[in-house]
PDB file of C-alpha atoms and ligand atoms in Angstrom:
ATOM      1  CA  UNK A   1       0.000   0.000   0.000  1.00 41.00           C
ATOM      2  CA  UNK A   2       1.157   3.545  -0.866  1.00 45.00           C
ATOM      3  CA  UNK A   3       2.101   5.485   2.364  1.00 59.00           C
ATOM      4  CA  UNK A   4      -0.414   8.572   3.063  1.00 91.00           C
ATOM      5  CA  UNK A   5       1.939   9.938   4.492  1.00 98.00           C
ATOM      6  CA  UNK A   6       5.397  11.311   2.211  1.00 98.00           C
ATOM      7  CA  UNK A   7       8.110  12.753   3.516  1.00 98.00           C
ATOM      8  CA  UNK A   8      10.432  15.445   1.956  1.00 99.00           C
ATOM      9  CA  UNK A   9      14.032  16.095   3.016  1.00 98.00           C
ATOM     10  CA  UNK A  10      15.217  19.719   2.842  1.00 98.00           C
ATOM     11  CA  UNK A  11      18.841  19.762   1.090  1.00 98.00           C
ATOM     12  CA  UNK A  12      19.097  22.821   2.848  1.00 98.00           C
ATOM     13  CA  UNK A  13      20.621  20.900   5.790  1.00 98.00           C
ATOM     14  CA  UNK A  14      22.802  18.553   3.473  1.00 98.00           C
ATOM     15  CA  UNK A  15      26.542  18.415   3.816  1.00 98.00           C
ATOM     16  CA  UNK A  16      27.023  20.434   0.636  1.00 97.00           C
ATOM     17  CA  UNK A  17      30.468  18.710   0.253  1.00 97.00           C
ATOM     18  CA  UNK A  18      29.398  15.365  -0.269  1.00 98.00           C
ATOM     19  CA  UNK A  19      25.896  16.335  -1.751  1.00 98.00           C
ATOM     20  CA  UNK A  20      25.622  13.353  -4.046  1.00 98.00           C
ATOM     21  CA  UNK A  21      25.989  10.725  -0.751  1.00 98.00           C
ATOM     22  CA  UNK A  22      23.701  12.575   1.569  1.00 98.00           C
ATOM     23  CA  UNK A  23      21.366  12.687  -1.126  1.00 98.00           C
ATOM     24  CA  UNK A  24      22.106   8.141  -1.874  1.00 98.00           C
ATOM     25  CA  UNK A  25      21.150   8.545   2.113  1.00 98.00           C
ATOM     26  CA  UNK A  26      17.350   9.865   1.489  1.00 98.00           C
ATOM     27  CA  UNK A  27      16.845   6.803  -0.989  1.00 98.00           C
ATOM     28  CA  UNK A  28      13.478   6.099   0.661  1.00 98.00           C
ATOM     29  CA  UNK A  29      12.130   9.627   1.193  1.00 98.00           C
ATOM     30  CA  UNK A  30       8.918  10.482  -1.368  1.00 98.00           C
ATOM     31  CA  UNK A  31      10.721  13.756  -2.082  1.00 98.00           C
ATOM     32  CA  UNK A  32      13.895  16.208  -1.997  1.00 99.00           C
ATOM     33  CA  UNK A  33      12.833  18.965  -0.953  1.00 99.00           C
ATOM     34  CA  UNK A  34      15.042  22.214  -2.664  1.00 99.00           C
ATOM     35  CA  UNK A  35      14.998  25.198  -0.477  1.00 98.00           C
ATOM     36  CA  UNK A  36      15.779  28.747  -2.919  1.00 98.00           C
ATOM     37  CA  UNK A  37      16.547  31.793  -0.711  1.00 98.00           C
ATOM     38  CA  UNK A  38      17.189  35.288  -2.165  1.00 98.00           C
ATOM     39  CA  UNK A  39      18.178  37.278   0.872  1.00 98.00           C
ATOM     40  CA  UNK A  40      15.323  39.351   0.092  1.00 98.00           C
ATOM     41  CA  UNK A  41      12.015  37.595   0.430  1.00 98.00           C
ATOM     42  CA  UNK A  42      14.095  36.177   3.492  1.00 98.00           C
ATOM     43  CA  UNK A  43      16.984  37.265   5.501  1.00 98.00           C
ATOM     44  CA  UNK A  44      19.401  34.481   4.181  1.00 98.00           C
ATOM     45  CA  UNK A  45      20.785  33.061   0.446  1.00 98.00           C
ATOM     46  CA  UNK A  46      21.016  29.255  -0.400  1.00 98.00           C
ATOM     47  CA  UNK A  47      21.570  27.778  -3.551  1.00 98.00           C
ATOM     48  CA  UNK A  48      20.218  28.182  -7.212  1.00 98.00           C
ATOM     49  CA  UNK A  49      19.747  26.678 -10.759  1.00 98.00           C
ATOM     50  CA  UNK A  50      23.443  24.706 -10.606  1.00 98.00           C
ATOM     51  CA  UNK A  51      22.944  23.109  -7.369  1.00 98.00           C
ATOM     52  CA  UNK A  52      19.343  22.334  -8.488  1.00 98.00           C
ATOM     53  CA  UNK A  53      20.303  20.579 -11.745  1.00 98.00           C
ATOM     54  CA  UNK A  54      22.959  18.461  -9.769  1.00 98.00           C
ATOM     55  CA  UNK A  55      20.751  17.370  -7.395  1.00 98.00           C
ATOM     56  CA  UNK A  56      18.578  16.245 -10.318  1.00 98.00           C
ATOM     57  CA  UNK A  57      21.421  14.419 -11.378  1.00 98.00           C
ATOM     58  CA  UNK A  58      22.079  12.463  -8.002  1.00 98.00           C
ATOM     59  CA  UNK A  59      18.609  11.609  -6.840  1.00 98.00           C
ATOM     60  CA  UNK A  60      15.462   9.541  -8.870  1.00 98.00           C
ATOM     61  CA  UNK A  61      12.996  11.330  -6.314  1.00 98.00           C
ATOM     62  CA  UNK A  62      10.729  14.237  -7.831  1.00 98.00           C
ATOM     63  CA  UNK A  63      12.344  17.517  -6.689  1.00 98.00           C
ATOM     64  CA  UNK A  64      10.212  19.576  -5.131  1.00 98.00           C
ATOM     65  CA  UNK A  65      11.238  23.392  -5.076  1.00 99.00           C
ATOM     66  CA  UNK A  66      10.382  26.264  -2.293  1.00 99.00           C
ATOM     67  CA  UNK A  67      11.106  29.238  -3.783  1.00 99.00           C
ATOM     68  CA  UNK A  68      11.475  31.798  -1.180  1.00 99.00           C
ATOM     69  CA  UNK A  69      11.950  34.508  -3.348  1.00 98.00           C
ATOM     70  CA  UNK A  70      10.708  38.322  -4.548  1.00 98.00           C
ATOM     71  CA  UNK A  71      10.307  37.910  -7.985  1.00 97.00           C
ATOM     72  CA  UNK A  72       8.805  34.241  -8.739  1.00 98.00           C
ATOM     73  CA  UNK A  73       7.317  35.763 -12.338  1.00 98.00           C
ATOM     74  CA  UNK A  74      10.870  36.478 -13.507  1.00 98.00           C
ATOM     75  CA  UNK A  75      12.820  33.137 -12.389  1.00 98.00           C
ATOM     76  CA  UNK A  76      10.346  30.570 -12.631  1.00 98.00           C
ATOM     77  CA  UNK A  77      10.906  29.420 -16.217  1.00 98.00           C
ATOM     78  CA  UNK A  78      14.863  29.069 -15.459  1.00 98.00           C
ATOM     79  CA  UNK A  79      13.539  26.756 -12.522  1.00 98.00           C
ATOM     80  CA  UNK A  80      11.175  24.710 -14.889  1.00 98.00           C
ATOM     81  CA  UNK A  81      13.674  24.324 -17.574  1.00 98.00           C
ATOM     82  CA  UNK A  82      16.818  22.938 -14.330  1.00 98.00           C
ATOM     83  CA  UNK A  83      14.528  20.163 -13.825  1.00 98.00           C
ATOM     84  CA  UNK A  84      12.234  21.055 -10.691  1.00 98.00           C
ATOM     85  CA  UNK A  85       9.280  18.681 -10.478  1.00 98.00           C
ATOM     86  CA  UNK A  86       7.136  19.965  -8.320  1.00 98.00           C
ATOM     87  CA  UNK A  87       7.410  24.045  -8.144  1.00 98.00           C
ATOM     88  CA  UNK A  88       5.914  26.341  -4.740  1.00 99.00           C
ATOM     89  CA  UNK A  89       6.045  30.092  -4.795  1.00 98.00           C
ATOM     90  CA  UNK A  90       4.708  32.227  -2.320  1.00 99.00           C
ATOM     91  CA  UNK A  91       1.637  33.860  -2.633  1.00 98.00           C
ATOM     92  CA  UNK A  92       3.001  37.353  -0.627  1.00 98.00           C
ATOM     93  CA  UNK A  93       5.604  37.635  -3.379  1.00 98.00           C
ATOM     94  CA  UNK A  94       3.688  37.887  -6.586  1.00 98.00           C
ATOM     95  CA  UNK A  95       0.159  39.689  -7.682  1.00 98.00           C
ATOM     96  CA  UNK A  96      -0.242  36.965 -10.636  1.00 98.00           C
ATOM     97  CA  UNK A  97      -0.310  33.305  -9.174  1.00 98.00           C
ATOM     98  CA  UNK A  98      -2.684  32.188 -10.614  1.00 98.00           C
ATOM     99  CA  UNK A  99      -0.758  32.942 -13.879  1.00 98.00           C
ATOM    100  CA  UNK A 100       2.218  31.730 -12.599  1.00 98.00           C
ATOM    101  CA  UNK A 101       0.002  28.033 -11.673  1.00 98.00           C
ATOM    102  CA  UNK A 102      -0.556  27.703 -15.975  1.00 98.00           C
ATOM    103  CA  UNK A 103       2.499  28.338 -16.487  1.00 98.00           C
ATOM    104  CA  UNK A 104       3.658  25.543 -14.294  1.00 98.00           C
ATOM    105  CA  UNK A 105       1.123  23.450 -15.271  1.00 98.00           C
ATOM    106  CA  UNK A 106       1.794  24.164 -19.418  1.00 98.00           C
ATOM    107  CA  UNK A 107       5.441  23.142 -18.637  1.00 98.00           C
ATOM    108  CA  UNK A 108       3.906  19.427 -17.432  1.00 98.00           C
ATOM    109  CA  UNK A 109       5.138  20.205 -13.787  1.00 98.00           C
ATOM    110  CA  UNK A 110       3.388  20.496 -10.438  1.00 98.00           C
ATOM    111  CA  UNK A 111       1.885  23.678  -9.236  1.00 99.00           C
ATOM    112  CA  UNK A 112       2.144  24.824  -4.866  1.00 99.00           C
ATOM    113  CA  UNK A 113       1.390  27.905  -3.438  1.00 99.00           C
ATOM    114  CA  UNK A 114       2.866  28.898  -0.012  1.00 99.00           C
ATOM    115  CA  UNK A 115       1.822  30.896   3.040  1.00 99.00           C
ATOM    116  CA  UNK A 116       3.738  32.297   6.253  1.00 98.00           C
ATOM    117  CA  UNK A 117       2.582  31.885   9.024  1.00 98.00           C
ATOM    118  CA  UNK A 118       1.392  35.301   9.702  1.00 98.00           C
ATOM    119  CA  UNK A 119      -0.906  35.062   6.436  1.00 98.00           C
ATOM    120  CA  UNK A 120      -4.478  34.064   6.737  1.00 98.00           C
ATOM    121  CA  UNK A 121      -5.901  31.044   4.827  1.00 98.00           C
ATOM    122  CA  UNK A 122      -8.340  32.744   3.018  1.00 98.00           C
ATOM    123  CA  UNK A 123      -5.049  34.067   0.370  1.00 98.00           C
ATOM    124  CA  UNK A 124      -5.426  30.523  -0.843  1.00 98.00           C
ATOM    125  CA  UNK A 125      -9.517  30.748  -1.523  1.00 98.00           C
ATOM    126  CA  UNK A 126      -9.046  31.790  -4.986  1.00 98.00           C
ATOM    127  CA  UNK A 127      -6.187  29.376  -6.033  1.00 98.00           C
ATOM    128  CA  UNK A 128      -7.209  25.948  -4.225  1.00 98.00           C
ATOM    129  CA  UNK A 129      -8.748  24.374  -6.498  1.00 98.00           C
ATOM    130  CA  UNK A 130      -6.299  25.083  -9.238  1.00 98.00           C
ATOM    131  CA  UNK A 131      -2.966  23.540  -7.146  1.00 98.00           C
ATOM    132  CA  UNK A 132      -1.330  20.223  -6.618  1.00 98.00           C
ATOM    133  CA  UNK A 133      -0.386  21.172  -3.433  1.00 98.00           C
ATOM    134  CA  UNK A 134      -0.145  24.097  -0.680  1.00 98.00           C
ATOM    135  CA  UNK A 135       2.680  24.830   1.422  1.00 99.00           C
ATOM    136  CA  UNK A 136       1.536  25.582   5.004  1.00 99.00           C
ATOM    137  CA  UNK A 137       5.147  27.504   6.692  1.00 99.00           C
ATOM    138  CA  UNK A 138       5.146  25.984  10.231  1.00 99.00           C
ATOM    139  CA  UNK A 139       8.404  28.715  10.741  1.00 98.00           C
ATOM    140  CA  UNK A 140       8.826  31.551   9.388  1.00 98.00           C
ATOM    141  CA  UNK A 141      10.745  30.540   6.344  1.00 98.00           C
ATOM    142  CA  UNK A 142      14.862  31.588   6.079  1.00 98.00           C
ATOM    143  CA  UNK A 143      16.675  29.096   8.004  1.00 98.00           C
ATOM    144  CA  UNK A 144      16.693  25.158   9.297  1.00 98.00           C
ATOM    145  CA  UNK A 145      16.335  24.304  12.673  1.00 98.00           C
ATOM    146  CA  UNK A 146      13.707  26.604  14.030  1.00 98.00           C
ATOM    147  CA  UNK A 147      11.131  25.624  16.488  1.00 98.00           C
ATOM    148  CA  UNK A 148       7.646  24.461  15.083  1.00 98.00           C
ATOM    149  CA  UNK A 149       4.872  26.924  15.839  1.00 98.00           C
ATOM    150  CA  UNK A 150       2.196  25.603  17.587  1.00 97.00           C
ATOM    151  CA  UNK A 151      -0.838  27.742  16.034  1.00 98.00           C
ATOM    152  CA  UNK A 152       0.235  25.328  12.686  1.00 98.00           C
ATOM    153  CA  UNK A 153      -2.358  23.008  13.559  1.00 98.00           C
ATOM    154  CA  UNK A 154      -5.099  25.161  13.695  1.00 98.00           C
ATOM    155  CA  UNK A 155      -4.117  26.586  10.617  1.00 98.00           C
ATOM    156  CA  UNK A 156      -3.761  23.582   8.951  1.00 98.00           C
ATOM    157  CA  UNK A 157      -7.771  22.457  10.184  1.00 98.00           C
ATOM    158  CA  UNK A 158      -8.588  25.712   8.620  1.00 98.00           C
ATOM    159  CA  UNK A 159      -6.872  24.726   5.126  1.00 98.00           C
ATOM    160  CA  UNK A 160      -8.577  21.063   5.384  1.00 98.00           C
ATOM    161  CA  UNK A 161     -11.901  23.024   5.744  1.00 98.00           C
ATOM    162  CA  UNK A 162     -11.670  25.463   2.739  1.00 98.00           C
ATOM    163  CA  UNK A 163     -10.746  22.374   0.913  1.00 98.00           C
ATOM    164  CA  UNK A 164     -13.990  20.709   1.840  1.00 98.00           C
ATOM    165  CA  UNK A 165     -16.019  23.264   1.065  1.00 98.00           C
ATOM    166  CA  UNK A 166     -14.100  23.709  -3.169  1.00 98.00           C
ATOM    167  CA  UNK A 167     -14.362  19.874  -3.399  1.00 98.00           C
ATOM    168  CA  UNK A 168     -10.982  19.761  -3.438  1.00 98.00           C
ATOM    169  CA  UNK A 169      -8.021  17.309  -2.105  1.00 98.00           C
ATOM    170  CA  UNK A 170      -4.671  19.285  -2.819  1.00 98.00           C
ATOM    171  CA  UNK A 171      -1.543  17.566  -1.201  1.00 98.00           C
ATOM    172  CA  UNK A 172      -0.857  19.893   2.249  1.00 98.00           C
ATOM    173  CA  UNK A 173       2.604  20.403   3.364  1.00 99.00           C
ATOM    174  CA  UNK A 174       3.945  21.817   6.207  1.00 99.00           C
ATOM    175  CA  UNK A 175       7.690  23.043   6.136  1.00 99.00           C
ATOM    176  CA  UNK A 176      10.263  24.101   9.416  1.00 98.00           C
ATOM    177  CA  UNK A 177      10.387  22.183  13.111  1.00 98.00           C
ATOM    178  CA  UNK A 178       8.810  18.452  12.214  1.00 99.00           C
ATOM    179  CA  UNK A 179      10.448  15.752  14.004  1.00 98.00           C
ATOM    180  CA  UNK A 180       8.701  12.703  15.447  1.00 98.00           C
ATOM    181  CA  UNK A 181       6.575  14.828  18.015  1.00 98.00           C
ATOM    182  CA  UNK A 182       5.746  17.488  15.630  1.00 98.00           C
ATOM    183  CA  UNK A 183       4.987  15.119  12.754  1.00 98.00           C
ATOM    184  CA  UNK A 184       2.281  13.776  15.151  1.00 98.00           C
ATOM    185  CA  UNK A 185       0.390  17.036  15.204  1.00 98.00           C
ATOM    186  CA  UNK A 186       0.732  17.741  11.300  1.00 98.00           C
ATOM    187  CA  UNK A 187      -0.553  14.799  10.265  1.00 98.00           C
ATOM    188  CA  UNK A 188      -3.235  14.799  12.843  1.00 97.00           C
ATOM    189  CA  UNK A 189      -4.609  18.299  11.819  1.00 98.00           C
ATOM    190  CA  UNK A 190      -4.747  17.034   7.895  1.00 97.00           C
ATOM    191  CA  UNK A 191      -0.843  17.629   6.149  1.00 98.00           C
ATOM    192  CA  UNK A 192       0.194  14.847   4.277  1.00 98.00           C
ATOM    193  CA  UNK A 193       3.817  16.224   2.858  1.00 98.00           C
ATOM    194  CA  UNK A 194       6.141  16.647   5.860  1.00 98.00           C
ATOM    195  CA  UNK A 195       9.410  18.573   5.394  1.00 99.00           C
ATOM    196  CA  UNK A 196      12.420  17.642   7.458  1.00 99.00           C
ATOM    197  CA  UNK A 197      15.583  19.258   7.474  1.00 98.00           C
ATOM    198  CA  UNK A 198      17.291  19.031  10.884  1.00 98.00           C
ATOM    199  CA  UNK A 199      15.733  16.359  11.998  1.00 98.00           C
ATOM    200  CA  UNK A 200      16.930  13.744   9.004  1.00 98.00           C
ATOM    201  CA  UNK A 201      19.919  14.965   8.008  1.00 98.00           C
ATOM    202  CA  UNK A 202      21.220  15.826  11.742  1.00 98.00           C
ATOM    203  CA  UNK A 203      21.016  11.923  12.196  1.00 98.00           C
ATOM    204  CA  UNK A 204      23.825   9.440  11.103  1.00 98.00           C
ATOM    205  CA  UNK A 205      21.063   7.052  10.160  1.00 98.00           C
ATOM    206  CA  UNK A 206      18.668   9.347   7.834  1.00 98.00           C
ATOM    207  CA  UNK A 207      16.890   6.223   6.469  1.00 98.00           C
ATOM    208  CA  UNK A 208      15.433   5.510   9.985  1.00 98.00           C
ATOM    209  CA  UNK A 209      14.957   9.079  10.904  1.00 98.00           C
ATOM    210  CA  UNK A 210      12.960   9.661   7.912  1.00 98.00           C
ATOM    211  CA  UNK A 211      10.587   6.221   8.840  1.00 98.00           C
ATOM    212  CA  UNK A 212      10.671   7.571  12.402  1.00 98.00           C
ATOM    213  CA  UNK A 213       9.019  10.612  10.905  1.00 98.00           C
ATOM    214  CA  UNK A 214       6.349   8.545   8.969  1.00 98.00           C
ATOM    215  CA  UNK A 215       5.598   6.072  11.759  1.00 98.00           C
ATOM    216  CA  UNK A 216       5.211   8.651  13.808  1.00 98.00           C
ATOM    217  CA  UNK A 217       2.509  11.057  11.530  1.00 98.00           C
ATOM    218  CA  UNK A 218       0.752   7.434  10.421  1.00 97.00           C
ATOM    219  CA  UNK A 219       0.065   6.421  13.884  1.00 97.00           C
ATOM    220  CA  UNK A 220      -1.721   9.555  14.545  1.00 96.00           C
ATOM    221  CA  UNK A 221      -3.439   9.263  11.497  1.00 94.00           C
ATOM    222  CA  UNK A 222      -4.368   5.581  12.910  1.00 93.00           C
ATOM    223  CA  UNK A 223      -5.214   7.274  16.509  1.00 91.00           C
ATOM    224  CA  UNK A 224      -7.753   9.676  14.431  1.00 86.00           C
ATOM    225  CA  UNK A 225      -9.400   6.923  12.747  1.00 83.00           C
TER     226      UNK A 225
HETATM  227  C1  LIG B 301      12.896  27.058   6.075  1.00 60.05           C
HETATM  228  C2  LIG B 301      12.948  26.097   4.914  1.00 60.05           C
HETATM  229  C3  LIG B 301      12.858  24.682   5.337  1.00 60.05           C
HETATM  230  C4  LIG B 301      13.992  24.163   6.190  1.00 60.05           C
HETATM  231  C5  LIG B 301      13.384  23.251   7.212  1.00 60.05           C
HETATM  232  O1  LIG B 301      12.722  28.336   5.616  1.00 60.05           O
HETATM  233  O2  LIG B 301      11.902  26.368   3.997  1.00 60.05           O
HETATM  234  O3  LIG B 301      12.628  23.797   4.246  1.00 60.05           O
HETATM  235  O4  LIG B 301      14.988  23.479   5.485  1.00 60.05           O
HETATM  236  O5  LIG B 301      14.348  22.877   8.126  1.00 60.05           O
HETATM  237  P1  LIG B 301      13.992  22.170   9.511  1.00 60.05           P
HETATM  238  O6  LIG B 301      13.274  20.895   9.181  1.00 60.05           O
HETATM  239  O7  LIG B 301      15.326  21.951  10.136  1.00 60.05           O
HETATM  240  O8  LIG B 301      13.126  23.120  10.288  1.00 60.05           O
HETATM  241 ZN1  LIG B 302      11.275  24.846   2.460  1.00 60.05          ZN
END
């Protein structure tokens, strides 16, 4: 049986030095997930279009990509054409998502729009039904290793609801602070694509932290059943 539940590593806390192992290390992960920073739409700079196409070139997983970034209209056809899979900008940094969602989609690739966590869940009313997924920030986005916020799970029941009421079933992920305890709570309050960082690659066995993870987010799923 297909897991519910998948589970997306953040390179973002990789050993960039030996990218290509700790990437052979997330083997049984659903996802890599590709963190893009600007240091503008958040207070720090990552990695681009290079380290994105040789990541594509060390893992079989679908890449998923978080752009954190100001101008998502300008650089989102340079992230289609390095290979990313499945493609989330945020909704506070562009006036035209749901242009930016066809053009995704017209390039055969996966369409997510993102929230902080200081913006409400009705941004997403007009753009649920058209996504493969929504990003629900359980940080506020910049950095690995932050503390989960606990008003996540409320938000998340909110996103399950406007769902309901469209008709709709979009993937939900939440990104920043899940670790076994934390993946409980997600997965309880309806997200189905958990982002880990810290918590898998700050292991030395990242296989079993990332089943940890999805043990730990199916039993509550179990509990709730
Ligand atoms: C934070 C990034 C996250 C980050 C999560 O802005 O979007 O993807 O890598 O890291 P952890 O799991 O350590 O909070
Ligand atoms: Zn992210």
């Amino acid at each position: 049986m297909q897991s519910q539940i998948k589970i997306a590593p953040s390179v973002l806390s990789a050993d960039f030095t030996k990218l290509g192992a700790d990437l052979a290390d997330v083997a049984c992960a659903d996802l890599i997930h590709y963190d893009v920073m600007d240091g503008h739409f958040v207070p720090n700079v990552s990695f681009g279009l290079d380290i994105l196409k040789a990541t594509k070139r060390a893992t079989d997983l679908p890449v998923d990509v978080h752009l954190m970034i100001s101008n998502p209209d300008e650089m989102l056809p340079a992230f289609i054409d390095a290979g990313a899979d499945l493609i989330t900008f945020h909704m506070e940094a562009t006036a035209h998502a749901n242009r930016l969602i066809q053009l995704i989609h017209a390039a055969g690739r996966k369409a997510s729009v993102a929230i902080c966590p200081a913006t409400p869940v009705c941004m997403l009313e007009d753009v649920i039904e058209d996504v493969d997924m929504v990003l629900i920030m359980t940080v506020n986005p910049g950095f690995g290793g932050q503390s989960f916020l606990e008003s996540s799970a409320a938000k998340l029941r909110r996103v399950k609801k406007l769902c309901a009421e469209h008709g709709v079933n979009p993937m939900i992920e939440v990104d920043g602070g899940i670790n076994d305890e934390t993946a409980a709570i997600v997965a309880g309050a309806g997200a189905n694509v958990l982002v880990a960082g810290s918590a898998v690659f700050g292991k030395a066995d990242r296989g079993a932290a990332i089943e940890s993870i999805r043990t730990s987010a199916q039993n509550a799923l179990l509990k709730k059943a």
